[in-house]
Amino acid sequence: MNEKQKVGVHSIRALPVAIPKLKGHFGGSETSAWLTAKALASLGNLDVSLLTRYQTRQPRQQVDGVEILTDWQPIEVVRESLSGVVELQPRFPWLKIGQFSPSLIWKIPVLAAVRQFFPNRSYELRENPFIQQFDFDAIFLFGANLVSAKAILSLKQKKTKTILLIRANAELNQRFANEDDFQNEYGERSEIVRYAISNASQIVVQTEHQQRLLLDHFHRESTVIPNPFDLKSWDQQLSNVEHPKLVAAENYVLWVGRSDRFHKRPLSLLEVAARCPDIQFVMVLNRGVQEVREEIEQIKTPNVTILDQVPFAQMPQLYKNSIAFAFTGSIEHEGFPNVLLQSAATSTPIVSLDFLPDLIHRSGGAILSGTTEKMAEDIRSLLVNKEKAEQLGRAGRAMIEQHIDMHQYAVLLEELTRDNE
């Protein structure tokens, strides 16, 4: 009897998705990583592990057939928690604090003391000792970034097949390929992105658009596999009435993202909300640029409610209770956003500012507005025309049922793990 292949799924912030009782920030990439691990484990012919990181020590544990291996690097966790809150400066007073929190009283002195004796080298392309402990036949990596590049470097001697899943169009920016000193808004550098893309054994993209960008800019072939979505689990959460109600308002428009000016673009959502003073808007605003977060707090209109760190298990109810999902992601930075799949699965109509993936656009379950003014009009029209809103919702749900198959997703990925070189 042949031994099962050992497969790793690497995502350093995915633990709160796998274990919802644990607090932490996560986004679409982390959600996809956990769904990928679960899908592969469900095939039954693979030993699947999720490699992640958390702020406290965690035991090895099995969740949904996936072994969870958690790295504990408290200093790195402190550094991450200060990202966007504390800005290092070259001159006295050395630090600029964006928003005070009681935890800064101990975090800043600890980080300063550690920095004196152990300089921050986390941004360098170095091997990852945690990953090197394990022997995998293949490992799935999420995004052309420093975390993935370190994993690829660490596993080169082990001959582990490294499968890189491109998450966003921004990773395939031509400047990464052509300019040695380019650095994007997230701090990713050309040398790091190029290393990950050039040295990965295989590459998976979400859309044909990404496939063309990858081939044109980096001359690498790829396999197109759309994002996964666990419709069965989502529906189970939708029927769960035990979760507390997070929003008092009825008939609200939902938005999910982080505070930035270029990718999720929450300030555009505020423009739309200001044009609809009689409609409630709920923003699930994850950690991002602190300066932008403060601006949002200052200029938001009274009809906007902000939520922080909503547990993944409670997200389906937020979608279910909304009248529409407002999407303001940019084509330059998005890929195939999970939030759109979640909205469609909940039969919630989508209203997008100026970008939709082809599959979502063709489904008939979304409106592409083009401007914030038209977006406000489109949202208002859904309140007036309930039949149109229901039609959009049904079309989105049908698209999920017909085109997003977790089992087929797992089968396609499993085929990539086989040694065909």
mmCIF file with all atom_site columns, C-alpha atoms in Angstrom, residues 82-169:
data_model
loop_
_atom_site.group_PDB
_atom_site.id
_atom_site.type_symbol
_atom_site.label_atom_id
_atom_site.label_alt_id
_atom_site.label_comp_id
_atom_site.label_asym_id
_atom_site.label_entity_id
_atom_site.label_seq_id
_atom_site.pdbx_PDB_ins_code
_atom_site.Cartn_x
_atom_site.Cartn_y
_atom_site.Cartn_z
_atom_site.occupancy
_atom_site.B_iso_or_equiv
_atom_site.pdbx_formal_charge
_atom_site.auth_seq_id
_atom_site.auth_comp_id
_atom_site.auth_asym_id
_atom_site.auth_atom_id
_atom_site.pdbx_PDB_model_num
ATOM 1  C CA . LEU A 1 82  ? 2.452  47.632 15.802 1.00 0.00 ? 82  LEU A CA 1
ATOM 2  C CA . SER A 1 83  ? 2.373  47.794 12.013 1.00 0.00 ? 83  SER A CA 1
ATOM 3  C CA . GLY A 1 84  ? 0.319  50.793 10.968 1.00 0.00 ? 84  GLY A CA 1
ATOM 4  C CA . VAL A 1 85  ? 0.076  51.979 14.592 1.00 0.00 ? 85  VAL A CA 1
ATOM 5  C CA . VAL A 1 86  ? 3.695  52.933 15.284 1.00 0.00 ? 86  VAL A CA 1
ATOM 6  C CA . GLU A 1 87  ? 5.922  54.442 12.608 1.00 0.00 ? 87  GLU A CA 1
ATOM 7  C CA . LEU A 1 88  ? 9.717  54.358 13.010 1.00 0.00 ? 88  LEU A CA 1
ATOM 8  C CA . GLN A 1 89  ? 11.460 57.655 12.301 1.00 0.00 ? 89  GLN A CA 1
ATOM 9  C CA . PRO A 1 90  ? 15.161 58.388 11.649 1.00 0.00 ? 90  PRO A CA 1
ATOM 10 C CA . ARG A 1 91  ? 15.339 61.242 14.192 1.00 0.00 ? 91  ARG A CA 1
ATOM 11 C CA . PHE A 1 92  ? 14.238 61.914 17.748 1.00 0.00 ? 92  PHE A CA 1
ATOM 12 C CA . PRO A 1 93  ? 11.723 61.005 19.130 1.00 0.00 ? 93  PRO A CA 1
ATOM 13 C CA . TRP A 1 94  ? 12.245 57.973 16.812 1.00 0.00 ? 94  TRP A CA 1
ATOM 14 C CA . LEU A 1 95  ? 8.597  56.898 16.979 1.00 0.00 ? 95  LEU A CA 1
ATOM 15 C CA . LYS A 1 96  ? 5.312  58.345 15.752 1.00 0.00 ? 96  LYS A CA 1
ATOM 16 C CA . ILE A 1 97  ? 2.252  56.820 17.408 1.00 0.00 ? 97  ILE A CA 1
ATOM 17 C CA . GLY A 1 98  ? -0.869 56.874 15.264 1.00 0.00 ? 98  GLY A CA 1
ATOM 18 C CA . GLN A 1 99  ? -3.434 55.837 17.872 1.00 0.00 ? 99  GLN A CA 1
ATOM 19 C CA . PHE A 1 100 ? -2.730 55.152 21.532 1.00 0.00 ? 100 PHE A CA 1
ATOM 20 C CA . SER A 1 101 ? -3.597 51.780 23.015 1.00 0.00 ? 101 SER A CA 1
ATOM 21 C CA . PRO A 1 102 ? -2.837 50.560 26.578 1.00 0.00 ? 102 PRO A CA 1
ATOM 22 C CA . SER A 1 103 ? -0.889 47.623 25.123 1.00 0.00 ? 103 SER A CA 1
ATOM 23 C CA . LEU A 1 104 ? 1.668  50.080 23.686 1.00 0.00 ? 104 LEU A CA 1
ATOM 24 C CA . ILE A 1 105 ? 2.871  50.734 27.241 1.00 0.00 ? 105 ILE A CA 1
ATOM 25 C CA . TRP A 1 106 ? 4.613  47.356 27.269 1.00 0.00 ? 106 TRP A CA 1
ATOM 26 C CA . LYS A 1 107 ? 4.952  46.563 23.554 1.00 0.00 ? 107 LYS A CA 1
ATOM 27 C CA . ILE A 1 108 ? 7.125  49.544 22.580 1.00 0.00 ? 108 ILE A CA 1
ATOM 28 C CA . PRO A 1 109 ? 9.737  49.114 25.375 1.00 0.00 ? 109 PRO A CA 1
ATOM 29 C CA . VAL A 1 110 ? 9.956  45.374 24.707 1.00 0.00 ? 110 VAL A CA 1
ATOM 30 C CA . LEU A 1 111 ? 10.461 45.877 20.983 1.00 0.00 ? 111 LEU A CA 1
ATOM 31 C CA . ALA A 1 112 ? 13.014 48.644 21.587 1.00 0.00 ? 112 ALA A CA 1
ATOM 32 C CA . ALA A 1 113 ? 15.026 46.457 23.967 1.00 0.00 ? 113 ALA A CA 1
ATOM 33 C CA . VAL A 1 114 ? 14.972 43.488 21.615 1.00 0.00 ? 114 VAL A CA 1
ATOM 34 C CA . ARG A 1 115 ? 15.907 45.674 18.658 1.00 0.00 ? 115 ARG A CA 1
ATOM 35 C CA . GLN A 1 116 ? 19.075 46.832 20.407 1.00 0.00 ? 116 GLN A CA 1
ATOM 36 C CA . PHE A 1 117 ? 20.439 43.306 20.690 1.00 0.00 ? 117 PHE A CA 1
ATOM 37 C CA . PHE A 1 118 ? 18.579 41.559 17.858 1.00 0.00 ? 118 PHE A CA 1
ATOM 38 C CA . PRO A 1 119 ? 18.088 43.883 14.865 1.00 0.00 ? 119 PRO A CA 1
ATOM 39 C CA . ASN A 1 120 ? 14.983 43.312 12.806 1.00 0.00 ? 120 ASN A CA 1
ATOM 40 C CA . ARG A 1 121 ? 15.990 41.084 9.902  1.00 0.00 ? 121 ARG A CA 1
ATOM 41 C CA . SER A 1 122 ? 12.481 39.857 9.201  1.00 0.00 ? 122 SER A CA 1
ATOM 42 C CA . TYR A 1 123 ? 12.431 41.738 5.876  1.00 0.00 ? 123 TYR A CA 1
ATOM 43 C CA . GLU A 1 124 ? 15.479 39.835 4.538  1.00 0.00 ? 124 GLU A CA 1
ATOM 44 C CA . LEU A 1 125 ? 15.270 36.795 2.296  1.00 0.00 ? 125 LEU A CA 1
ATOM 45 C CA . ARG A 1 126 ? 16.440 34.159 4.759  1.00 0.00 ? 126 ARG A CA 1
ATOM 46 C CA . GLU A 1 127 ? 15.597 30.522 5.442  1.00 0.00 ? 127 GLU A CA 1
ATOM 47 C CA . ASN A 1 128 ? 12.708 29.766 7.771  1.00 0.00 ? 128 ASN A CA 1
ATOM 48 C CA . PRO A 1 129 ? 13.812 27.242 10.436 1.00 0.00 ? 129 PRO A CA 1
ATOM 49 C CA . PHE A 1 130 ? 10.222 26.407 11.372 1.00 0.00 ? 130 PHE A CA 1
ATOM 50 C CA . ILE A 1 131 ? 9.383  25.184 7.870  1.00 0.00 ? 131 ILE A CA 1
ATOM 51 C CA . GLN A 1 132 ? 12.667 23.313 7.578  1.00 0.00 ? 132 GLN A CA 1
ATOM 52 C CA . GLN A 1 133 ? 11.626 21.008 10.437 1.00 0.00 ? 133 GLN A CA 1
ATOM 53 C CA . PHE A 1 134 ? 9.096  19.241 8.241  1.00 0.00 ? 134 PHE A CA 1
ATOM 54 C CA . ASP A 1 135 ? 9.347  16.974 5.232  1.00 0.00 ? 135 ASP A CA 1
ATOM 55 C CA . PHE A 1 136 ? 6.606  17.596 2.698  1.00 0.00 ? 136 PHE A CA 1
ATOM 56 C CA . ASP A 1 137 ? 6.220  16.239 -0.809 1.00 0.00 ? 137 ASP A CA 1
ATOM 57 C CA . ALA A 1 138 ? 4.553  19.512 -1.764 1.00 0.00 ? 138 ALA A CA 1
ATOM 58 C CA . ILE A 1 139 ? 3.615  22.781 -0.127 1.00 0.00 ? 139 ILE A CA 1
ATOM 59 C CA . PHE A 1 140 ? 1.095  25.439 -1.170 1.00 0.00 ? 140 PHE A CA 1
ATOM 60 C CA . LEU A 1 141 ? 2.136  29.065 -0.725 1.00 0.00 ? 141 LEU A CA 1
ATOM 61 C CA . PHE A 1 142 ? -0.169 32.085 -0.881 1.00 0.00 ? 142 PHE A CA 1
ATOM 62 C CA . GLY A 1 143 ? 1.015  35.180 -2.707 1.00 0.00 ? 143 GLY A CA 1
ATOM 63 C CA . ALA A 1 144 ? 4.275  36.254 -4.357 1.00 0.00 ? 144 ALA A CA 1
ATOM 64 C CA . ASN A 1 145 ? 5.676  37.827 -1.209 1.00 0.00 ? 145 ASN A CA 1
ATOM 65 C CA . LEU A 1 146 ? 8.446  37.556 1.368  1.00 0.00 ? 146 LEU A CA 1
ATOM 66 C CA . VAL A 1 147 ? 6.728  34.781 3.356  1.00 0.00 ? 147 VAL A CA 1
ATOM 67 C CA . SER A 1 148 ? 6.466  32.607 0.245  1.00 0.00 ? 148 SER A CA 1
ATOM 68 C CA . ALA A 1 149 ? 9.982  33.465 -0.924 1.00 0.00 ? 149 ALA A CA 1
ATOM 69 C CA . LYS A 1 150 ? 11.433 32.405 2.448  1.00 0.00 ? 150 LYS A CA 1
ATOM 70 C CA . ALA A 1 151 ? 9.564  29.112 2.262  1.00 0.00 ? 151 ALA A CA 1
ATOM 71 C CA . ILE A 1 152 ? 10.796 28.410 -1.266 1.00 0.00 ? 152 ILE A CA 1
ATOM 72 C CA . LEU A 1 153 ? 14.384 29.149 -0.225 1.00 0.00 ? 153 LEU A CA 1
ATOM 73 C CA . SER A 1 154 ? 14.046 27.001 2.902  1.00 0.00 ? 154 SER A CA 1
ATOM 74 C CA . LEU A 1 155 ? 12.765 23.956 1.030  1.00 0.00 ? 155 LEU A CA 1
ATOM 75 C CA . LYS A 1 156 ? 15.093 24.058 -1.965 1.00 0.00 ? 156 LYS A CA 1
ATOM 76 C CA . GLN A 1 157 ? 17.497 21.478 -0.537 1.00 0.00 ? 157 GLN A CA 1
ATOM 77 C CA . LYS A 1 158 ? 14.636 19.189 0.473  1.00 0.00 ? 158 LYS A CA 1
ATOM 78 C CA . LYS A 1 159 ? 13.329 18.937 -3.099 1.00 0.00 ? 159 LYS A CA 1
ATOM 79 C CA . THR A 1 160 ? 9.830  19.801 -1.897 1.00 0.00 ? 160 THR A CA 1
ATOM 80 C CA . LYS A 1 161 ? 7.532  20.861 -4.712 1.00 0.00 ? 161 LYS A CA 1
ATOM 81 C CA . THR A 1 162 ? 6.553  24.478 -4.039 1.00 0.00 ? 162 THR A CA 1
ATOM 82 C CA . ILE A 1 163 ? 3.219  25.526 -5.540 1.00 0.00 ? 163 ILE A CA 1
ATOM 83 C CA . LEU A 1 164 ? 2.662  29.272 -5.527 1.00 0.00 ? 164 LEU A CA 1
ATOM 84 C CA . LEU A 1 165 ? -0.918 30.558 -5.610 1.00 0.00 ? 165 LEU A CA 1
ATOM 85 C CA . ILE A 1 166 ? -1.113 34.118 -6.916 1.00 0.00 ? 166 ILE A CA 1
ATOM 86 C CA . ARG A 1 167 ? -3.639 36.079 -4.884 1.00 0.00 ? 167 ARG A CA 1
ATOM 87 C CA . ALA A 1 168 ? -3.812 39.545 -6.418 1.00 0.00 ? 168 ALA A CA 1
ATOM 88 C CA . ASN A 1 169 ? -3.146 41.278 -9.716 1.00 0.00 ? 169 ASN A CA 1
#
